[in-house]
Coordinates of C-alpha atoms in Angstrom, one line a residue:
M1 CA -52.5 -18.8 11.7
R2 CA -51.4 -22.0 10.3
R3 CA -47.8 -23.3 11.4
L4 CA -45.3 -25.0 9.1
F5 CA -43.4 -27.7 10.5
L6 CA -40.0 -29.0 9.1
I7 CA -39.0 -32.4 9.9
A8 CA -35.5 -33.7 9.0
I9 CA -35.4 -37.2 8.7
I10 CA -31.9 -39.0 8.7
A11 CA -31.3 -42.7 8.0
I12 CA -27.7 -43.5 8.9
T13 CA -25.5 -46.5 9.6
T14 CA -24.1 -47.1 13.4
T15 CA -20.3 -46.5 12.9
T16 CA -17.6 -45.6 15.0
V17 CA 15.6 -11.0 5.2
W18 CA 16.3 -7.7 6.0
A19 CA 13.4 -6.5 7.7
G20 CA 11.1 -3.6 8.6
T21 CA 12.0 -1.4 11.6
R22 CA 9.6 -1.1 14.2
R23 CA 11.3 2.1 15.9
P24 CA 12.7 5.1 14.0
A25 CA 16.6 5.0 13.5
T26 CA 17.1 1.3 13.9
E27 CA 16.6 -1.8 11.8
A28 CA 14.2 -4.4 13.4
P29 CA 13.4 -8.0 13.6
A30 CA 12.0 -9.9 10.6
T31 CA 8.4 -9.6 9.9
T32 CA 6.1 -12.3 10.7
A33 CA 4.2 -14.7 8.5
S34 CA 0.7 -13.0 9.2
D35 CA 2.0 -9.4 8.2
V36 CA 0.4 -8.3 4.9
F37 CA 3.2 -5.7 4.5
D38 CA 6.3 -7.8 4.5
L39 CA 8.8 -5.9 2.4
P40 CA 11.9 -4.6 3.9
Y41 CA 11.9 -1.0 4.6
L42 CA 14.2 1.6 6.6
M43 CA 12.5 4.3 8.8
K44 CA 14.3 7.0 10.3
D45 CA 13.7 10.6 11.8
L46 CA 15.6 13.6 11.0
K47 CA 16.3 15.9 14.0
N48 CA 13.6 18.3 12.9
G49 CA 11.1 15.4 13.1
L50 CA 10.7 14.6 9.3
R51 CA 9.9 10.8 9.0
V52 CA 11.8 9.1 6.3
I53 CA 10.6 5.7 5.0
V54 CA 12.6 3.8 2.1
V55 CA 11.4 0.6 0.8
K56 CA 13.6 -1.1 -1.6
T57 CA 11.5 -3.2 -4.2
D58 CA 12.7 -5.5 -7.1
Y59 CA 11.0 -3.4 -9.8
P60 CA 13.9 -2.1 -11.8
D61 CA 14.6 1.6 -12.4
I62 CA 11.3 2.9 -11.2
V63 CA 10.8 5.1 -8.2
S64 CA 7.8 6.4 -6.3
L65 CA 8.0 9.5 -4.2
Q66 CA 5.0 10.1 -1.7
I67 CA 4.9 13.1 0.8
P68 CA 1.7 12.7 3.0
V69 CA 1.3 15.8 5.2
Q70 CA -1.0 15.4 8.4
T71 CA -3.2 18.3 7.4
G72 CA -6.7 18.0 5.8
S73 CA -10.1 19.7 6.3
R74 CA -10.0 18.0 9.9
N75 CA -7.4 20.8 10.7
E76 CA -9.3 23.8 9.7
V77 CA -10.6 25.0 13.1
E78 CA -10.8 28.5 12.6
E79 CA -14.2 30.1 11.7
G80 CA -14.1 31.3 8.3
K81 CA -11.1 29.4 7.1
S82 CA -12.4 26.2 5.7
G83 CA -10.8 24.9 2.6
F84 CA -7.3 26.0 3.1
A85 CA -5.7 22.6 3.3
H86 CA -7.2 21.8 -0.4
F87 CA -6.3 25.3 -1.4
F88 CA -2.6 24.5 -0.5
E89 CA -2.8 21.5 -2.6
H90 CA -3.2 24.0 -5.6
M91 CA -0.7 26.6 -4.3
M92 CA 2.1 23.8 -3.9
F93 CA 2.4 23.8 -7.6
R94 CA 3.1 27.7 -8.1
G95 CA 7.0 27.2 -7.7
T96 CA 9.7 28.9 -5.7
E97 CA 12.3 31.7 -6.2
K98 CA 15.0 29.0 -7.3
Y99 CA 12.4 26.9 -9.3
P100 CA 9.5 29.1 -10.7
Q101 CA 6.5 27.3 -12.0
D102 CA 7.7 27.0 -15.6
V103 CA 11.1 25.9 -14.7
Y104 CA 9.5 23.3 -12.2
K105 CA 7.2 21.8 -14.8
A106 CA 10.2 21.7 -17.4
I107 CA 12.3 19.6 -15.2
L108 CA 9.5 17.1 -14.5
K109 CA 8.6 17.0 -18.1
N110 CA 12.2 16.4 -19.2
A111 CA 12.4 13.5 -16.6
G112 CA 8.9 12.1 -17.7
A113 CA 7.8 12.3 -14.1
D114 CA 4.2 11.7 -13.4
Q115 CA 3.2 13.9 -10.6
N116 CA -0.2 14.7 -8.7
A117 CA -1.7 15.4 -5.5
Y118 CA -4.8 14.9 -3.3
T119 CA -6.5 16.4 -0.3
S120 CA -8.8 14.5 2.2
D121 CA -10.3 14.9 5.6
D122 CA -7.3 14.2 7.3
L123 CA -4.2 14.4 4.9
T124 CA -2.7 16.2 1.9
N125 CA -0.5 13.7 -0.1
Y126 CA 1.9 14.7 -2.9
H127 CA 3.2 12.0 -5.1
M128 CA 5.3 11.4 -8.1
T129 CA 6.9 8.5 -10.1
F130 CA 10.1 8.8 -12.0
T131 CA 13.3 6.7 -13.0
K132 CA 16.0 6.1 -10.8
P133 CA 18.7 8.5 -12.2
D134 CA 16.2 11.4 -11.4
L135 CA 16.0 10.5 -7.5
E136 CA 18.2 13.3 -6.2
K137 CA 16.6 16.0 -8.4
M138 CA 13.1 15.1 -7.5
L139 CA 14.1 15.1 -3.7
E140 CA 15.9 18.5 -4.2
L141 CA 12.8 19.7 -6.1
E142 CA 10.2 18.5 -3.6
A143 CA 12.3 19.8 -0.6
D144 CA 12.7 23.2 -2.2
R145 CA 9.0 23.8 -2.4
F146 CA 8.0 22.4 0.8
Q147 CA 10.4 24.9 2.5
N148 CA 10.3 27.9 0.1
L149 CA 7.0 27.9 -1.4
S150 CA 6.7 31.5 -3.0
Y151 CA 3.6 33.2 -4.5
T152 CA 2.4 36.7 -5.2
E153 CA -1.0 38.2 -4.3
E154 CA -1.9 38.1 -7.8
E155 CA -1.2 34.5 -8.0
F156 CA -3.0 33.9 -4.8
R157 CA -6.2 35.4 -6.1
T158 CA -5.9 33.5 -9.2
E159 CA -5.5 30.3 -7.6
A160 CA -8.5 31.3 -5.2
L161 CA -10.8 31.7 -8.2
A162 CA -9.6 28.6 -9.7
V163 CA -10.8 26.8 -6.3
K164 CA -14.1 28.5 -6.6
G165 CA -14.5 27.2 -10.1
E166 CA -13.8 23.7 -9.0
Y167 CA -16.4 24.0 -6.2
L168 CA -19.1 25.2 -8.7
K169 CA -18.1 22.4 -10.9
N170 CA -18.6 19.9 -8.0
F171 CA -21.7 21.6 -7.0
S172 CA -23.6 20.6 -10.3
N173 CA -22.8 16.8 -9.1
P174 CA -26.0 15.6 -7.0
V175 CA -23.6 13.2 -5.2
R176 CA -21.3 15.8 -4.2
Q177 CA -23.9 18.0 -2.9
M178 CA -25.5 15.3 -1.0
L179 CA -22.2 14.4 0.7
E180 CA -21.8 18.1 1.7
R181 CA -25.4 18.1 2.9
I182 CA -25.2 14.8 4.9
R183 CA -22.2 16.1 6.7
D184 CA -23.5 19.5 7.4
T185 CA -26.7 17.7 8.9
A186 CA -24.8 15.1 10.8
Y187 CA -22.1 17.4 12.6
T188 CA -22.7 20.2 15.1
T189 CA -19.1 20.8 16.4
H190 CA -16.5 18.8 14.7
T191 CA -14.7 20.0 11.5
Y192 CA -15.7 16.9 9.5
K193 CA -19.0 19.1 9.2
H194 CA -17.4 20.4 6.2
T195 CA -15.8 18.8 3.2
T196 CA -12.4 19.0 1.9
M197 CA -13.6 21.9 -0.4
G198 CA -14.8 24.0 2.3
F199 CA -18.0 26.0 3.0
V200 CA -19.1 28.0 -0.1
E201 CA -19.0 31.5 2.0
D202 CA -15.3 30.9 2.9
I203 CA -14.4 30.0 -0.8
D204 CA -16.0 33.1 -1.7
A205 CA -13.9 35.0 1.0
M206 CA -10.6 33.2 0.2
P207 CA -9.1 35.7 -2.4
D208 CA -8.8 38.2 0.3
Q209 CA -7.1 35.7 2.8
M210 CA -3.6 36.0 1.5
A211 CA -2.2 37.1 5.1
Y212 CA -3.8 33.8 6.6
S213 CA -2.5 31.5 3.8
K214 CA 1.1 32.2 5.1
V215 CA -0.1 31.4 8.7
F216 CA -1.8 28.1 7.4
F217 CA 1.2 27.0 5.7
E218 CA 3.9 27.8 8.4
R219 CA 1.5 26.0 10.9
W220 CA 0.9 22.7 9.0
Y221 CA 3.6 22.3 6.3
S222 CA 6.2 21.2 8.9
P223 CA 8.6 18.3 9.0
E224 CA 7.0 16.7 12.1
K225 CA 3.6 16.6 10.4
T226 CA 5.1 15.1 7.2
A227 CA 6.6 12.0 6.0
V228 CA 9.0 11.2 3.0
I229 CA 8.4 7.9 1.4
V230 CA 10.6 6.5 -1.2
V231 CA 9.6 3.4 -2.8
G232 CA 11.6 1.6 -5.6
D233 CA 14.8 0.5 -7.0
V234 CA 17.0 2.6 -4.6
D235 CA 19.6 1.9 -2.1
P236 CA 17.8 2.7 1.4
Q237 CA 20.8 4.1 3.4
E238 CA 22.0 6.3 0.4
T239 CA 18.4 7.6 -0.1
F240 CA 18.2 8.3 3.5
K241 CA 21.4 10.4 3.1
L242 CA 19.7 12.3 0.2
V243 CA 16.7 13.2 2.0
K244 CA 18.8 14.6 5.0
K245 CA 20.9 16.5 2.7
Y246 CA 17.9 18.6 1.1
W247 CA 15.4 18.2 3.9
G248 CA 17.4 18.5 7.2
N249 CA 17.5 22.2 7.5
W250 CA 13.6 22.4 7.5
K251 CA 12.2 24.2 10.6
S252 CA 9.7 22.6 12.7
S253 CA 6.4 24.6 13.8
N254 CA 5.4 22.5 16.6
Y255 CA 1.8 23.8 16.1
E256 CA -0.9 22.0 17.7
A257 CA -4.6 22.6 16.9
D258 CA -7.6 21.7 19.3
I259 CA -9.8 19.9 17.2
P260 CA -13.3 20.2 18.7
Q261 CA -14.8 16.9 19.4
E262 CA -18.3 16.0 18.2
P263 CA -20.8 15.4 21.1
A264 CA -23.1 12.4 21.1
A265 CA -25.4 12.1 18.1
Q266 CA -29.1 13.2 18.7
G267 CA -30.8 11.5 15.8
P268 CA -32.5 10.3 13.8
K269 CA -32.0 13.4 11.5
Y270 CA -33.3 14.0 8.0
D271 CA -33.0 16.6 5.3
H272 CA -34.1 16.8 1.5
L273 CA -32.3 18.5 -1.3
H274 CA -34.4 19.9 -3.8
W275 CA -32.6 19.4 -7.1
E276 CA -34.2 21.9 -9.4
Q277 CA -32.7 20.3 -12.9
P278 CA -34.4 16.9 -13.9
S279 CA -32.3 14.2 -12.1
Q280 CA -32.6 10.7 -10.9
P281 CA -33.5 10.5 -7.0
W282 CA -30.9 9.5 -4.4
I283 CA -31.0 8.7 -0.9
M284 CA -28.1 8.5 1.4
V285 CA -28.6 6.7 4.8
G286 CA -25.5 7.6 7.3
F287 CA -24.5 6.6 10.9
H288 CA -21.8 8.3 13.2
G289 CA -19.2 5.6 13.4
P290 CA -16.0 5.0 15.1
R291 CA -12.6 6.8 14.5
F292 CA -9.6 4.8 13.1
D293 CA -7.7 3.0 15.7
P294 CA -5.2 0.2 14.5
S295 CA -5.4 -1.3 18.0
Q296 CA -9.2 -1.6 18.1
K297 CA -11.4 -3.6 15.9
D298 CA -14.4 -1.2 15.4
M299 CA -13.4 0.0 11.7
P300 CA -12.5 -3.3 10.4
A301 CA -15.9 -4.6 11.7
M302 CA -17.8 -1.9 9.9
D303 CA -15.8 -2.6 6.8
I304 CA -16.6 -6.2 6.8
L305 CA -20.3 -5.5 7.5
S306 CA -20.4 -2.9 4.6
Q307 CA -19.0 -5.9 2.2
I308 CA -21.5 -8.5 3.5
Y309 CA -24.7 -6.4 3.6
F310 CA -24.1 -3.7 0.8
S311 CA -21.6 -4.9 -2.0
Q312 CA -22.5 -6.4 -5.2
T313 CA -23.1 -9.7 -3.7
S314 CA -25.3 -8.5 -1.0
D315 CA -29.1 -9.6 -0.9
I316 CA -30.0 -6.1 -0.8
Y317 CA -28.3 -5.5 -4.1
K318 CA -29.6 -8.5 -5.8
K319 CA -33.1 -7.3 -4.6
L320 CA -32.9 -3.7 -5.5
V321 CA -30.6 -3.5 -8.6
T322 CA -31.0 -7.0 -10.2
Q323 CA -34.4 -8.3 -9.4
N324 CA -36.9 -5.4 -8.5
Q325 CA -34.7 -2.8 -10.5
M326 CA -35.7 0.1 -8.3
V327 CA -32.1 1.2 -8.1
D328 CA -29.3 1.3 -10.6
Q329 CA -26.5 2.2 -8.0
L330 CA -26.2 1.2 -4.6
W331 CA -22.9 1.6 -2.5
A332 CA -21.7 1.8 0.8
Y333 CA -19.0 4.4 1.9
F334 CA -17.2 3.7 5.2
P335 CA -13.8 5.5 5.3
D336 CA -11.0 5.5 7.7
R337 CA -10.9 8.7 9.6
K338 CA -8.8 10.1 12.5
D339 CA -12.1 11.0 14.4
P340 CA -15.4 9.4 14.3
G341 CA -16.6 9.7 10.8
L342 CA -19.8 9.0 8.7
L343 CA -20.6 5.3 7.6
I344 CA -22.8 6.0 4.4
V345 CA -25.2 3.7 2.4
A346 CA -26.3 5.5 -0.9
A347 CA -28.7 4.4 -3.6
R348 CA -29.7 6.0 -6.9
L349 CA -33.4 5.2 -7.6
I350 CA -35.3 4.8 -11.0
D351 CA -38.6 6.1 -9.7
V352 CA -39.1 8.9 -6.8
E353 CA -42.1 6.9 -5.7
D354 CA -39.9 4.1 -4.5
T355 CA -37.7 6.3 -2.3
A356 CA -39.6 5.4 1.1
T357 CA -39.4 1.5 0.2
V358 CA -35.6 1.7 -0.5
R359 CA -35.0 3.4 2.7
A360 CA -37.2 0.6 4.3
D361 CA -35.1 -2.0 2.7
I362 CA -31.8 -0.4 3.7
L363 CA -33.0 -0.1 7.4
D364 CA -34.3 -3.7 7.3
T365 CA -30.8 -4.6 6.0
I366 CA -29.0 -2.8 8.9
A367 CA -31.5 -4.4 11.3
R368 CA -30.4 -8.0 9.9
A369 CA -26.9 -7.1 10.6
R370 CA -27.8 -6.0 14.3
S371 CA -29.7 -9.3 14.7
E372 CA -28.1 -12.2 13.0
L373 CA -24.6 -13.9 13.2
V374 CA -22.9 -13.7 9.9
D375 CA -21.8 -17.2 8.5
A376 CA -18.3 -18.2 9.9
D377 CA -17.3 -19.6 6.7
R378 CA -18.3 -16.5 4.7
L379 CA -16.4 -14.3 7.2
T380 CA -13.3 -16.3 6.6
D381 CA -13.9 -16.1 2.9
I382 CA -14.0 -12.2 3.0
K383 CA -11.0 -12.1 5.1
S384 CA -9.0 -14.2 2.7
N385 CA -10.3 -12.0 -0.2
Q386 CA -8.9 -8.9 1.5
R387 CA -5.6 -10.2 2.2
Y388 CA -4.9 -11.4 -1.2
A389 CA -6.4 -8.5 -2.8
L390 CA -4.1 -6.2 -1.0
T391 CA -1.2 -8.6 -1.7
N392 CA -2.2 -8.2 -5.6
R393 CA -2.4 -4.4 -5.3
M394 CA 1.2 -4.3 -4.1
D395 CA 2.4 -5.2 -7.8
N396 CA 4.5 -2.2 -8.5
S397 CA 6.4 0.7 -6.8
S398 CA 3.8 3.5 -7.2
S399 CA 0.8 1.1 -5.9
I400 CA 3.0 0.2 -2.7
G401 CA 4.0 3.9 -2.1
S402 CA 0.5 4.9 -2.7
L403 CA -0.7 2.4 -0.2
L404 CA 1.5 3.2 2.5
A405 CA 0.9 7.0 2.2
S406 CA -2.7 6.2 2.9
F407 CA -1.7 4.5 6.1
V408 CA 1.3 6.2 7.4
H409 CA -0.5 9.7 8.0
F410 CA -2.2 8.0 10.9
E411 CA 0.6 7.1 13.1
R412 CA 3.7 7.6 10.7
T413 CA 4.6 4.0 10.5
P414 CA 4.0 1.3 7.9
E415 CA 3.4 -1.0 10.7
T416 CA -0.2 0.5 11.0
L417 CA -1.1 -1.6 7.8
N418 CA -0.3 -4.8 9.7
Q419 CA -2.0 -3.8 12.8
V420 CA -5.1 -3.0 11.0
Y421 CA -5.0 -6.5 9.2
Y422 CA -4.4 -8.2 12.7
R423 CA -7.5 -6.7 13.7
Y424 CA -9.4 -8.0 10.6
D425 CA -8.1 -11.6 11.3
E426 CA -9.5 -11.3 14.9
L427 CA -13.0 -10.6 13.9
T428 CA -15.6 -13.0 14.9
P429 CA -19.4 -13.2 13.9
E430 CA -20.3 -12.2 17.3
D431 CA -17.7 -9.1 17.0
L432 CA -19.7 -7.9 13.8
R433 CA -23.2 -8.0 15.4
Q434 CA -21.7 -6.3 18.5
Y435 CA -20.3 -3.5 16.3
A436 CA -23.5 -3.3 14.2
N437 CA -25.4 -2.8 17.5
Q438 CA -22.9 -0.1 18.8
Y439 CA -22.9 2.3 15.7
F440 CA -26.1 1.3 13.6
T441 CA -28.6 3.1 15.9
D442 CA -31.6 5.5 15.4
S443 CA -29.8 8.3 17.5
N444 CA -26.6 7.9 15.3
M445 CA -28.6 8.0 11.9
V446 CA -28.9 10.9 9.5
T447 CA -30.8 10.4 6.1
V448 CA -30.6 12.9 3.1
T449 CA -32.7 12.5 -0.1
L450 CA -32.3 14.5 -3.4
A451 CA -35.0 14.8 -6.2
N452 CA -36.6 17.1 -8.4
E453 CA -39.6 16.9 -6.2
T454 CA -39.8 19.5 -3.2
E455 CA -40.4 16.5 -0.7
I456 CA -40.4 12.8 -0.5
A457 CA -44.0 11.2 0.5
G458 CA -43.7 8.7 3.3
I459 CA -39.9 9.0 3.8
N460 CA -40.2 9.1 7.5
D461 CA -43.0 6.2 7.8
G462 CA -42.7 2.9 9.2
P463 CA -41.0 1.5 12.0
S464 CA -37.8 2.8 13.5
L465 CA -34.4 1.1 13.1
Q466 CA -34.8 -0.3 16.8
Q467 CA -38.3 -1.6 16.0
R468 CA -37.0 -3.3 13.1
V469 CA -34.5 -5.1 15.1
A470 CA -36.9 -5.8 18.0
A471 CA -39.2 -7.5 15.2
L472 CA -36.2 -9.8 14.2
T473 CA -34.9 -10.7 17.5
N474 CA -38.4 -11.4 19.3
K475 CA -39.3 -13.9 16.6
A476 CA -40.3 -17.2 17.8
P477 CA -37.8 -20.0 17.1
A478 CA -38.7 -22.2 14.1
D479 CA -40.7 -25.3 15.1
I480 CA -38.4 -28.0 13.7
Q481 CA -38.5 -31.7 14.6
F482 CA -35.7 -34.1 14.0
V483 CA -36.4 -37.8 13.5
E484 CA -33.3 -40.2 13.2
M485 CA -33.9 -43.9 12.0
R486 CA -30.8 -45.8 12.3
S487 CA -29.5 -49.0 10.3
A488 CA -27.0 -51.3 11.6
T489 CA -26.1 -52.4 8.0
A490 CA -26.9 -50.0 5.1
P491 CA -24.0 -47.9 3.9
L492 CA -26.5 -45.2 2.5
V493 CA -27.8 -42.2 4.4
D494 CA -31.2 -40.7 3.2
V495 CA -32.0 -37.3 4.2
S496 CA -35.5 -35.9 3.9
F497 CA -36.9 -32.4 4.9
L498 CA -40.6 -32.6 5.1
F499 CA -42.5 -29.4 5.1
N500 CA -46.3 -29.2 6.2
T501 CA -47.7 -27.7 3.3
G502 CA -48.2 -28.5 -0.4
A503 CA -50.6 -28.0 -3.3
A504 CA -53.6 -27.7 -1.3
Y505 CA -52.3 -24.4 0.0
D506 CA -52.1 -22.9 -3.3
P507 CA -53.5 -19.3 -3.4
P508 CA -56.8 -19.0 -5.6
G509 CA -55.8 -18.4 -9.4
K510 CA -52.3 -19.6 -8.5
K511 CA -52.5 -23.4 -8.9
G512 CA -49.1 -25.1 -9.1
L513 CA -47.3 -22.5 -6.9
A514 CA -46.2 -24.9 -4.2
A515 CA -44.9 -27.3 -7.0
L516 CA -43.0 -24.3 -8.6
T517 CA -41.6 -22.9 -5.5
A518 CA -40.3 -26.3 -4.5
A519 CA -38.8 -26.9 -8.0
M520 CA -36.9 -23.7 -7.7
I521 CA -35.4 -24.8 -4.6
S522 CA -34.3 -28.3 -5.9
D523 CA -33.6 -27.1 -9.5
G524 CA -32.6 -23.4 -9.2
G525 CA -29.2 -23.5 -7.8
S526 CA -28.2 -21.4 -4.7
A527 CA -27.1 -17.9 -4.5
K528 CA -23.5 -18.8 -4.4
R529 CA -23.7 -21.6 -7.2
S530 CA -25.7 -22.2 -10.2
I531 CA -27.7 -25.4 -10.7
D532 CA -25.1 -26.6 -13.2
E533 CA -22.3 -26.0 -10.8
I534 CA -24.1 -27.9 -8.1
N535 CA -24.9 -30.8 -10.4
N536 CA -21.3 -30.9 -11.2
A537 CA -20.5 -31.1 -7.5
M538 CA -23.0 -33.6 -6.9
Y539 CA -21.9 -36.0 -9.9
P540 CA -18.7 -37.5 -8.0
I541 CA -21.0 -38.7 -5.2
A542 CA -23.9 -39.9 -7.4
S543 CA -26.5 -38.0 -5.5
G544 CA -28.7 -35.1 -6.0
F545 CA -31.4 -33.0 -4.1
G546 CA -35.0 -34.1 -5.2
V547 CA -38.4 -33.0 -4.6
Q548 CA -41.9 -34.2 -4.1
V549 CA -45.1 -32.3 -3.9
D550 CA -48.3 -33.8 -2.3
K551 CA -51.3 -32.1 -1.3
E552 CA -50.3 -31.4 2.1
M553 CA -46.6 -32.0 2.2
I554 CA -43.6 -31.2 0.3
R555 CA -40.4 -33.5 0.6
L556 CA -36.9 -32.2 -0.3
H557 CA -34.4 -35.3 -0.1
G558 CA -31.3 -37.0 -1.3
T559 CA -29.7 -40.4 -0.9
M560 CA -25.7 -40.8 -0.8
H561 CA -23.1 -42.9 0.8
R562 CA -22.2 -42.1 4.5
D563 CA -18.8 -41.0 3.5
N564 CA -20.2 -38.2 1.5
L565 CA -22.8 -36.8 3.8
A566 CA -21.0 -33.8 4.5
H567 CA -20.3 -32.9 0.9
W568 CA -23.8 -33.4 0.0
Y569 CA -25.4 -31.3 2.7
A570 CA -23.0 -28.5 2.0
L571 CA -24.6 -28.2 -1.2
A572 CA -28.3 -29.1 -0.6
G573 CA -27.9 -26.8 2.4
E574 CA -27.1 -23.9 0.1
Q575 CA -30.2 -24.8 -2.0
L576 CA -32.5 -25.0 1.0
L577 CA -31.4 -22.1 2.9
T578 CA -30.2 -19.6 0.2
P579 CA -31.9 -20.4 -3.0
G580 CA -30.7 -18.7 -6.2
W581 CA -34.1 -17.3 -7.3
R582 CA -32.7 -16.2 -10.7
E583 CA -35.1 -15.2 -13.3
S584 CA -33.4 -17.5 -15.8
D585 CA -34.2 -20.5 -13.7
F586 CA -37.6 -19.5 -13.1
D587 CA -38.5 -19.0 -16.7
R588 CA -36.7 -22.5 -17.5
I589 CA -38.6 -24.5 -14.6
K590 CA -41.9 -22.6 -15.4
R591 CA -41.8 -23.5 -19.1
R592 CA -40.7 -27.1 -18.2
M593 CA -43.9 -27.4 -16.0
I594 CA -46.1 -25.9 -18.5
N595 CA -44.7 -28.4 -21.3
S596 CA -45.2 -31.1 -18.9
I597 CA -49.0 -30.3 -18.2
N598 CA -49.6 -29.8 -22.0
S599 CA -48.0 -33.3 -22.7
D600 CA -50.1 -34.8 -20.0
L601 CA -53.3 -33.4 -21.5
V602 CA -52.3 -34.5 -24.9
G603 CA -51.6 -38.0 -23.7
N604 CA -55.0 -38.1 -21.7
N605 CA -56.9 -37.1 -24.9
D606 CA -55.1 -39.8 -26.9
E607 CA -56.0 -42.5 -24.3
E608 CA -59.6 -41.3 -24.3
L609 CA -59.9 -41.5 -28.2
G610 CA -58.3 -44.8 -28.4

């Protein structure tokens, strides 16, 4: 096989406030400059274990109340009892003896309060937004329903049937079914095996579980498992007194469940979901991942990897969605979970025949993550983007409260948010590769496909993930020769990249391919910048990135003042190492080359006739 040699020739001259608390019931030292959450807050515990967090903001008159309860589908450990955490999200709106459902709703309506709730694997969160004058009434209302929820058996059965209807509605969604199937396939023991909706057979039996519903509520709706978060235009000390007034008599259950731990994965696993109605095909490739731990870098690393390799700026997205158009949706879902969760990459295909190809591309991308070191500058950019995006998100009291609720349920403190971002800041390219190799393995892998067809041809063909990694890591290093020629007087630097190939190696029927490819590198921009952006950046240094194509040599080159070498190489390096390969540039350059050939032909004919 003919080897390509690249020679880099460089001719150069020879020259020489009031702060957040770190403990309950105390006000602690000021936050540091590196904190992403630097708002002042008060954090105290009531005697019953209820955690109270009050954040004063400058957004006038608006208050957000968030009440995260540390119960989700993870806590549903008893056989036949899945789905109750989500079920109680519904039941909590049924009212109490003091404030029946219709009275409760009327008070909220008159106050103009915006209210809702959600359930996940690890928590159930109740949230509302209202105006400052209604703070005491809202705290009283919520305290009453958390302590005195009341419902009849008829109301219980009615809500159980409503939950069944919600499940059936979700069941008609391919993505919902795939998420249910991939979890059921991946887990053998842990309660993450079922979704927040629960197993369908448990939902069917739920109308007859009135007695157990009381047990579940008393176990999990308890102050030591709950936080009351108030964010907005409030006085922290006075707000704490109000919480104590209405929530202080709530009795603790002190119940602890033994969550079964999942044994080591024995993959790879595969399952196919036959979708009887016409539908676009889907593929999900999941991996058993780490648990959320703010003292460890595992989950931040996996999050960064998902952005680099599977976001809309990733190579695979550009290839499958933009260029080849095999896929019209591609996304990664790497959620934070108390126990080891699933890291999922999903794609919706245009044609079922491309399923095996798309799977191979996903595995090849994973293999890259395990084999290469991420560019340090790109990692820095992603960290910066995350930090500022989070800051931009905290632009109102409701958003701040929602953000805190999503982290407080882990360790019941806002400092979890800062600890996580300290871990992000500590990440290095070597860390990313290490964690990719730790979690992206064949044994951790589970794949689920969905299609109108009963099976997917060739879905398990091709190399394993480990074989793909080996193929990348065992590649021979590039054969590059560096030639340096110094000048003692010239202030200019000439850089040439010489490739031992050219027009003589054009394939049959594709004459001009070498020239077209070289032109796409020199005049097609980079993956990061368009050619117009690169030309504008080159203009102040009076330089560029030219190309010369001969029969057996291609030369890409540029000349610049020695003061501008780093600036020039940053731009030319992008074009050389990560070309743009845009369709619009390809059409433009190809048309220009064709027009040039036609003009030369006309010129030659005129010369002959003359």
